[in-house]
């Protein structure tokens, strides 16, 4: 039998929300391991102990546990009787699983103070047994293998090393958001960051298919599917935007168009968000990065939204955003070539200091409500789940 030992970030546990936080982590774990039957889950102090089924490979357990926001770190722990010989046997067994390691350290934490040896004594005795059995060197400062022992009231748990958790707050605990996912580098990172702050995210992508190739839709689907590993199930709303853009192009001056497109995106996203029960919008904007992201333009664009806009990347440099995109695994998809709806009909010299009065005057010629309602009606919803649903068998 093995346990996933999850450790919470202490900050998340302050105050009366602790119970909700822990329940949400449990719920999210069950969802992310939906294809395996996880056993009992119980809280032990600031730890969560989850009984893992035998058929769940360690590799899968580790990969998925690393996607659970709210866990600061975790390990796979093996129970041993409260007896120093049993702990030694289990520690040798754990170390044996890491044949490449040449040095190790034992780190014991004794929560159960009645156990007759203190943590340093346990470290020493178990360490000597492992060194002897496997001819490994003890290295207290920079070991290649870190074996931890947690001595709790009825059992000790032995695990090889703490692994980094995803940190943050469990998805769902702070509410629901609608993230505008463009297919570029920034917006998937922005969505990830807000998921990490406990928001469950619904995605929306605006595309100009069939006026252009379906490449941007496919990228958005791939990105949404990738990000779904952090929340187990997602919806992606695909909004056909080409007809609306053509209407804007037919009736307005070039420089204003980008701002006008963006304002329609905000209106449509706000309407879809309300339908989906989302309280805020999320974008990948970063101050000054491109023409549409000057202070003036962002303010004019924001005025069209009927929900607050969160911009988690606003103060980040492109290099920092790229590094994060690589780390979370969205970068490679984001740089695939596409024809975003905004590469279609984008003027060479867009306005960088839009004037609200001028923009609003230009918009009086549009039946805004009707255009938004039509876009909402034409929106397609695609679902994603992680683990992915088994492919339907061919007939
Ligand atoms: P990204 O790298 O996310 O594409 P960007 O640097 O290209 O961002 P903009 O084109 O100004 O910047 O877009 C700013 C934000 O507006 C994006 O981060 C995204 O949240 C939203 N957005 C832009 N285009 C689309 C689209 N076609 N569908 C959905 N959201 C979009
Ligand atoms: Mg873009």
Coordinates of C-alpha atoms and ligand atoms in Angstrom, one line a residue:
X1 CA 0.0 0.0 0.0
X2 CA 1.2 3.5 -0.8
X3 CA 0.0 6.9 0.2
X4 CA 0.2 10.3 -1.5
X5 CA 1.3 12.6 1.2
X6 CA 0.3 16.1 0.2
X7 CA 1.5 19.1 2.2
X8 CA -0.4 22.4 2.1
X9 CA 1.0 25.8 1.9
X10 CA 0.4 27.2 5.4
X11 CA -0.9 30.5 4.2
X12 CA -3.8 28.8 2.5
X13 CA -4.8 27.3 5.7
X14 CA -5.3 30.4 7.8
X15 CA -8.7 31.3 9.1
X16 CA -12.2 29.9 8.6
X17 CA -11.6 28.9 5.0
X18 CA -9.4 26.0 5.9
X19 CA -12.1 23.5 5.7
X20 CA -13.2 24.7 2.2
X21 CA -9.6 24.7 1.0
X22 CA -9.0 21.1 2.1
X23 CA -12.3 19.8 0.7
X24 CA -11.5 21.5 -2.6
X25 CA -8.1 19.8 -2.8
X26 CA -9.7 16.4 -2.1
X27 CA -12.4 17.0 -4.7
X28 CA -9.8 18.1 -7.3
X29 CA -7.6 15.1 -6.6
X30 CA -10.6 12.7 -7.2
X31 CA -11.4 14.5 -10.5
X32 CA -7.8 14.3 -11.7
X33 CA -7.5 10.6 -10.9
X34 CA -11.0 9.8 -12.2
X35 CA -9.7 6.8 -14.1
X36 CA -8.2 5.3 -10.9
X37 CA -10.1 4.6 -7.7
X38 CA -8.3 6.6 -5.0
X39 CA -8.9 5.2 -1.5
X40 CA -9.6 7.0 1.7
X41 CA -8.4 10.6 2.2
X42 CA -7.7 12.0 5.6
X43 CA -6.1 15.2 7.0
X44 CA -3.3 14.9 9.5
X45 CA -2.3 18.3 10.6
X46 CA -1.2 20.2 7.6
X47 CA -0.9 17.0 5.5
X48 CA -3.4 15.1 3.4
X49 CA -3.0 11.4 3.3
X50 CA -4.5 9.7 0.2
X51 CA -4.5 5.9 -0.2
X52 CA -3.4 5.0 -3.7
X53 CA -4.6 2.0 -5.6
X54 CA -1.9 -0.6 -6.5
X55 CA -2.6 -0.3 -10.2
X56 CA -1.7 3.4 -10.3
X57 CA 1.9 3.7 -11.4
X58 CA 4.1 6.0 -9.4
X59 CA 4.9 8.0 -12.5
X60 CA 1.3 8.8 -13.2
X61 CA 0.7 9.6 -9.5
X62 CA 3.6 12.0 -9.4
X63 CA 2.8 13.7 -12.7
X64 CA -0.8 14.4 -11.7
X65 CA -0.2 15.3 -8.1
X66 CA 2.2 18.0 -9.4
X67 CA -0.8 19.6 -11.1
X68 CA -2.9 20.0 -8.0
X69 CA -2.9 23.6 -6.9
X70 CA -2.9 24.0 -3.2
X71 CA -0.2 21.4 -2.5
X72 CA 3.1 23.0 -1.7
X73 CA 5.0 19.6 -1.9
X74 CA 4.2 16.0 -1.8
X75 CA 5.7 12.5 -1.7
X76 CA 4.7 8.9 -2.1
X77 CA 4.8 7.4 1.4
X78 CA 5.0 3.8 2.4
X79 CA 3.6 2.8 5.8
X80 CA 5.8 1.1 8.3
X81 CA 4.9 -0.2 11.8
X82 CA 6.0 2.1 14.7
X83 CA 9.1 0.1 15.1
X84 CA 12.7 1.0 14.2
X85 CA 13.4 -2.3 12.4
X86 CA 10.3 -1.9 10.2
X87 CA 11.4 1.7 9.4
X88 CA 14.8 0.4 8.4
X89 CA 13.4 -2.2 6.1
X90 CA 11.1 0.3 4.4
X91 CA 13.9 2.9 4.0
X92 CA 16.2 0.3 2.4
X93 CA 13.3 -0.7 0.1
X94 CA 12.8 3.0 -0.9
X95 CA 16.5 3.6 -1.5
X96 CA 16.6 0.5 -3.7
X97 CA 14.2 2.2 -6.1
X98 CA 16.8 4.8 -6.9
X99 CA 19.8 2.7 -8.2
X100 CA 21.6 5.8 -9.7
X101 CA 21.9 7.6 -6.3
X102 CA 25.3 7.4 -4.6
X103 CA 24.6 9.5 -1.6
X104 CA 21.5 9.9 0.7
X105 CA 20.2 11.4 3.8
X106 CA 17.4 10.5 6.2
X107 CA 15.2 13.3 7.4
X108 CA 12.8 12.3 10.2
X109 CA 9.9 14.3 11.5
X110 CA 8.5 12.9 14.7
X111 CA 4.9 14.2 15.3
X112 CA 4.2 11.4 17.7
X113 CA 6.4 12.3 20.6
X114 CA 5.7 9.1 22.6
X115 CA 7.8 7.2 20.1
X116 CA 10.8 6.2 22.2
X117 CA 13.5 7.6 19.9
X118 CA 13.8 11.2 18.8
X119 CA 14.2 12.2 15.2
X120 CA 18.0 12.4 15.3
X121 CA 18.3 9.0 16.7
X122 CA 16.0 7.6 14.0
X123 CA 18.0 9.4 11.3
X124 CA 21.2 7.8 12.6
X125 CA 19.9 4.3 13.0
X126 CA 18.0 4.1 9.8
X127 CA 20.8 5.9 7.9
X128 CA 23.3 3.3 9.1
X129 CA 21.1 0.5 7.9
X130 CA 20.6 2.0 4.5
X131 CA 24.3 2.8 4.1
X132 CA 25.2 -0.8 5.1
X133 CA 22.6 -2.6 3.0
X134 CA 23.2 -0.6 -0.3
X135 CA 26.7 0.7 0.2
X136 CA 25.6 4.3 -0.1
X137 CA 27.3 7.3 1.4
X138 CA 25.5 9.6 3.8
X139 CA 25.6 13.2 2.8
X140 CA 23.6 15.6 5.0
X141 CA 24.1 18.7 2.9
X142 CA 23.7 17.7 -0.7
X143 CA 22.4 14.2 -1.0
X144 CA 21.3 12.7 -4.3
X145 CA 18.5 11.0 -2.5
X146 CA 16.4 12.4 0.3
X147 CA 14.5 9.8 2.3
X148 CA 11.9 11.2 4.7
X149 CA 10.3 9.5 7.6
X150 CA 7.2 10.9 9.3
X151 CA 6.4 9.3 12.6
X152 CA 2.6 9.7 13.3
X153 CA 0.5 8.3 16.1
X154 CA -0.3 4.9 14.6
X155 CA 2.1 4.5 11.6
X156 CA 5.4 5.8 10.2
X157 CA 5.5 6.8 6.6
X158 CA 8.7 6.4 4.6
X159 CA 9.1 8.2 1.3
X160 CA 11.9 9.0 -1.1
X161 CA 12.1 12.7 -1.3
X162 CA 9.7 15.6 -1.3
X163 CA 8.5 16.7 -4.8
X164 CA 7.6 20.2 -5.6
X165 CA 3.8 20.8 -5.7
X166 CA 2.0 23.3 -7.9
X167 CA 1.6 25.7 -5.0
X168 CA -1.2 28.3 -5.1
X169 CA -4.8 27.7 -4.1
X170 CA -7.0 24.8 -5.2
X171 CA -8.9 25.5 -8.4
X172 CA -12.5 26.4 -7.6
X173 CA -11.9 27.9 -4.2
X174 CA -12.0 31.5 -5.3
X175 CA -14.6 31.4 -8.0
X176 CA -14.9 31.2 -11.8
X177 CA -13.4 33.2 -14.6
X178 CA -13.6 33.5 -18.3
X179 CA -10.1 33.6 -19.9
X180 CA -9.6 35.0 -23.4
X181 CA -7.4 32.5 -25.1
X182 CA -5.8 33.8 -28.3
X183 CA -3.5 31.1 -29.4
X184 CA -0.5 33.3 -28.6
X185 CA 2.1 32.9 -25.9
X186 CA 0.7 35.2 -23.3
X187 CA -2.9 34.3 -22.7
X188 CA -2.3 30.6 -21.7
X189 CA 0.1 31.8 -19.1
X190 CA -2.4 34.4 -17.8
X191 CA -5.1 31.6 -17.5
X192 CA -2.6 29.4 -15.7
X193 CA -1.8 32.1 -13.2
X194 CA -5.4 32.7 -12.3
X195 CA -6.1 29.0 -12.0
X196 CA -3.2 28.9 -9.6
X197 CA -5.0 31.6 -7.5
X198 CA -8.0 29.2 -7.2
X199 CA -10.2 30.3 -10.1
X200 CA -11.9 27.7 -12.2
X201 CA -11.5 28.9 -15.8
X202 CA -13.7 28.7 -18.8
X203 CA -11.9 29.6 -22.1
X204 CA -13.1 31.7 -25.0
X205 CA -11.4 32.1 -28.4
X206 CA -12.4 34.4 -31.2
X207 CA -11.6 33.1 -34.7
X208 CA -12.2 34.1 -38.3
X209 CA -12.7 30.6 -39.7
X210 CA -14.0 30.0 -42.4
X211 CA -12.4 33.2 -43.7
X212 CA -9.0 31.9 -42.7
X213 CA -7.7 28.4 -42.0
X214 CA -8.9 26.7 -38.8
X215 CA -5.3 26.8 -37.4
X216 CA -6.0 29.3 -34.5
X217 CA -9.1 27.3 -33.4
X218 CA -7.0 24.2 -33.3
X219 CA -4.3 25.9 -31.3
X220 CA -6.8 27.2 -28.8
X221 CA -8.2 23.7 -28.5
X222 CA -4.8 22.3 -27.9
X223 CA -3.9 25.0 -25.4
X224 CA -7.2 24.6 -23.5
X225 CA -6.7 20.8 -23.4
X226 CA -3.2 21.2 -22.0
X227 CA -4.3 23.6 -19.3
X228 CA -7.2 21.3 -18.4
X229 CA -4.6 19.1 -16.5
X230 CA -4.9 21.8 -13.8
X231 CA -8.6 21.6 -13.4
X232 CA -9.7 18.2 -14.8
X233 CA -12.5 19.6 -17.0
X234 CA -12.9 22.7 -19.1
X235 CA -15.1 24.3 -21.7
X236 CA -13.8 26.3 -24.6
X237 CA -16.1 28.7 -26.3
X238 CA -15.3 29.2 -30.0
X239 CA -16.7 32.5 -31.3
X240 CA -16.9 33.0 -35.0
X241 CA -15.7 36.6 -35.4
X242 CA -14.8 37.0 -39.1
X243 CA -18.2 38.4 -40.2
X244 CA -18.3 41.0 -37.4
X245 CA -14.7 42.0 -38.3
X246 CA -15.7 42.4 -42.0
X247 CA -18.5 44.7 -41.0
X248 CA -16.1 46.8 -38.9
X249 CA -13.7 47.0 -41.8
X250 CA -16.4 48.0 -44.2
X251 CA -17.4 51.0 -42.1
X252 CA -14.5 52.4 -40.2
X253 CA -11.0 54.0 -40.6
X254 CA -8.1 51.7 -40.4
X255 CA -6.3 52.9 -37.3
X256 CA -9.3 52.4 -35.0
X257 CA -10.1 48.8 -36.0
X258 CA -8.0 46.9 -33.5
X259 CA -9.6 48.8 -30.6
X260 CA -13.0 48.2 -32.1
X261 CA -12.4 44.5 -32.5
X262 CA -11.2 44.3 -28.9
X263 CA -14.2 46.1 -27.6
X264 CA -16.5 43.7 -29.3
X265 CA -14.5 40.8 -27.9
X266 CA -15.0 42.3 -24.4
X267 CA -18.7 42.6 -24.9
X268 CA -19.1 39.1 -26.3
X269 CA -16.8 37.6 -23.6
X270 CA -18.8 39.4 -20.9
X271 CA -22.1 38.0 -22.2
X272 CA -20.7 34.5 -22.4
X273 CA -19.1 34.8 -19.0
X274 CA -22.4 35.7 -17.4
X275 CA -24.0 32.6 -19.1
X276 CA -21.2 30.5 -17.7
X277 CA -21.4 31.9 -14.2
X278 CA -18.0 33.6 -14.4
X279 CA -17.5 36.8 -12.4
X280 CA -14.4 38.2 -14.2
X281 CA -12.5 38.2 -17.5
X282 CA -8.8 37.3 -17.8
X283 CA -6.5 38.5 -20.5
X284 CA -2.8 38.1 -21.3
X285 CA -2.2 41.8 -21.7
X286 CA 1.2 43.2 -20.6
X287 CA 1.7 46.9 -20.4
X288 CA 3.2 48.4 -23.5
X289 CA 3.9 45.1 -25.2
X290 CA 2.0 45.8 -28.4
X291 CA -0.1 48.7 -29.8
X292 CA -3.3 47.6 -28.3
X293 CA -1.7 47.5 -24.8
X294 CA -1.0 51.1 -24.2
X295 CA -2.6 52.6 -21.1
X296 CA -5.0 54.6 -23.3
X297 CA -6.1 51.7 -25.4
X298 CA -6.5 49.3 -22.5
X299 CA -8.8 51.8 -20.8
X300 CA -10.9 52.4 -23.9
X301 CA -11.1 48.6 -24.5
X302 CA -11.9 47.9 -20.9
X303 CA -14.9 50.3 -21.0
X304 CA -16.7 47.9 -23.3
X305 CA -16.5 45.0 -20.8
X306 CA -19.3 44.6 -18.3
X307 CA -17.2 42.5 -15.9
X308 CA -13.9 43.4 -14.3
X309 CA -10.8 42.3 -16.3
X310 CA -7.9 40.6 -14.5
X311 CA -4.5 41.0 -16.2
X312 CA -2.0 38.8 -14.3
X313 CA 0.8 39.5 -16.8
X314 CA 0.5 43.3 -16.8
X315 CA 3.8 43.9 -15.1
X316 CA 5.8 41.0 -16.7
X317 CA 8.4 41.2 -19.4
X318 CA 8.1 39.1 -22.5
X319 CA 11.1 37.0 -21.4
X320 CA 9.5 36.2 -18.1
X321 CA 6.3 35.2 -19.8
X322 CA 8.1 33.0 -22.3
X323 CA 10.0 31.2 -19.5
X324 CA 6.8 30.5 -17.7
X325 CA 5.1 29.3 -20.9
X326 CA 8.0 26.9 -21.4
X327 CA 7.8 25.7 -17.9
X328 CA 4.0 24.9 -18.0
X329 CA 4.4 23.4 -21.5
X330 CA 2.2 25.8 -23.6
X331 CA 5.1 27.5 -25.4
X332 CA 5.5 24.9 -28.2
X333 CA 1.9 25.1 -29.2
X334 CA 1.7 28.9 -28.9
X335 CA 4.5 29.4 -31.5
X336 CA 2.9 27.2 -34.1
X337 CA 2.0 29.4 -37.1
X338 CA -1.7 30.4 -37.3
X339 CA -4.0 33.0 -38.7
X340 CA -5.5 34.6 -35.7
X341 CA -8.6 36.6 -36.3
X342 CA -6.5 39.7 -35.6
X343 CA -3.9 39.0 -38.2
X344 CA -6.8 39.3 -40.6
X345 CA -7.8 42.9 -41.3
X346 CA -5.2 44.3 -39.0
X347 CA -4.0 47.8 -40.1
X348 CA -0.3 48.4 -40.5
X349 CA -0.4 51.4 -38.1
X350 CA -3.0 50.9 -35.4
X351 CA -4.0 53.7 -33.2
X352 CA -2.0 53.7 -30.0
X353 CA -3.9 56.4 -28.1
X354 CA -7.5 55.7 -28.8
X355 CA -9.9 58.4 -27.8
X356 CA -13.1 57.1 -26.1
X357 CA -15.4 59.8 -27.5
X358 CA -14.2 59.1 -31.0
X359 CA -14.5 55.4 -30.6
X360 CA -18.0 55.7 -29.2
X361 CA -19.0 58.0 -32.0
X362 CA -17.8 55.5 -34.6
X363 CA -19.7 52.7 -32.9
X364 CA -23.1 54.5 -33.1
X365 CA -23.4 53.2 -36.7
X366 CA -23.4 49.6 -35.4
X367 CA -26.3 47.7 -33.9
X368 CA -24.1 46.5 -31.1
X369 CA -26.7 44.5 -29.2
X370 CA -27.6 42.6 -32.3
X371 CA -24.0 41.9 -33.3
X372 CA -23.2 40.6 -29.8
X373 CA -26.3 38.5 -29.6
X374 CA -25.5 36.9 -33.0
X375 CA -22.0 36.1 -32.0
X376 CA -23.2 34.6 -28.8
X377 CA -25.7 32.5 -30.6
X378 CA -23.1 31.3 -33.1
X379 CA -20.7 30.2 -30.4
X380 CA -19.6 26.6 -30.3
X381 CA -18.7 24.9 -27.0
X382 CA -16.0 22.3 -27.0
X383 CA -15.3 20.3 -23.8
X384 CA -12.0 19.0 -22.6
X385 CA -11.2 16.6 -19.8
X386 CA -8.1 15.4 -18.1
X387 CA -7.4 12.6 -18.0
X388 CA -8.7 12.6 -21.6
X389 CA -11.8 10.5 -22.1
X390 CA -10.9 7.2 -23.8
X391 CA -11.3 7.6 -27.6
X392 CA -14.6 6.4 -28.8
X393 CA -14.2 3.0 -30.4
X394 CA -14.5 2.9 -34.2
X395 CA -17.6 0.9 -35.2
Ligands
LIG1 P1 -1.3 36.7 -26.7 O1 0.2 36.3 -26.6 O2 -2.0 36.2 -25.5 O3 -1.9 36.4 -28.0 P2 -0.7 39.3 -27.5 O4 0.6 39.8 -27.0 O5 -0.8 38.8 -28.9 O6 -1.3 38.3 -26.5 P3 -3.0 41.1 -28.0 O7 -3.1 40.5 -29.4 O8 -3.1 42.5 -27.8 O9 -1.7 40.6 -27.3 O10 -4.1 40.4 -27.1 C1 -4.2 40.7 -25.8 C2 -5.1 39.7 -25.1 O11 -6.4 39.8 -25.7 C3 -4.6 38.3 -25.3 O12 -3.7 38.0 -24.3 C4 -5.9 37.6 -25.1 O13 -6.3 37.4 -23.7 C5 -6.9 38.5 -25.7 N1 -7.1 38.1 -27.2 C6 -6.5 38.6 -28.2 N2 -6.9 37.9 -29.4 C7 -7.8 37.0 -29.0 C8 -8.6 36.0 -29.6 N3 -8.5 35.8 -31.0 N4 -9.4 35.2 -28.9 C9 -9.4 35.3 -27.6 N5 -8.7 36.3 -26.9 C10 -7.9 37.1 -27.6
LIG2 MG1 -1.8 37.4 -29.8

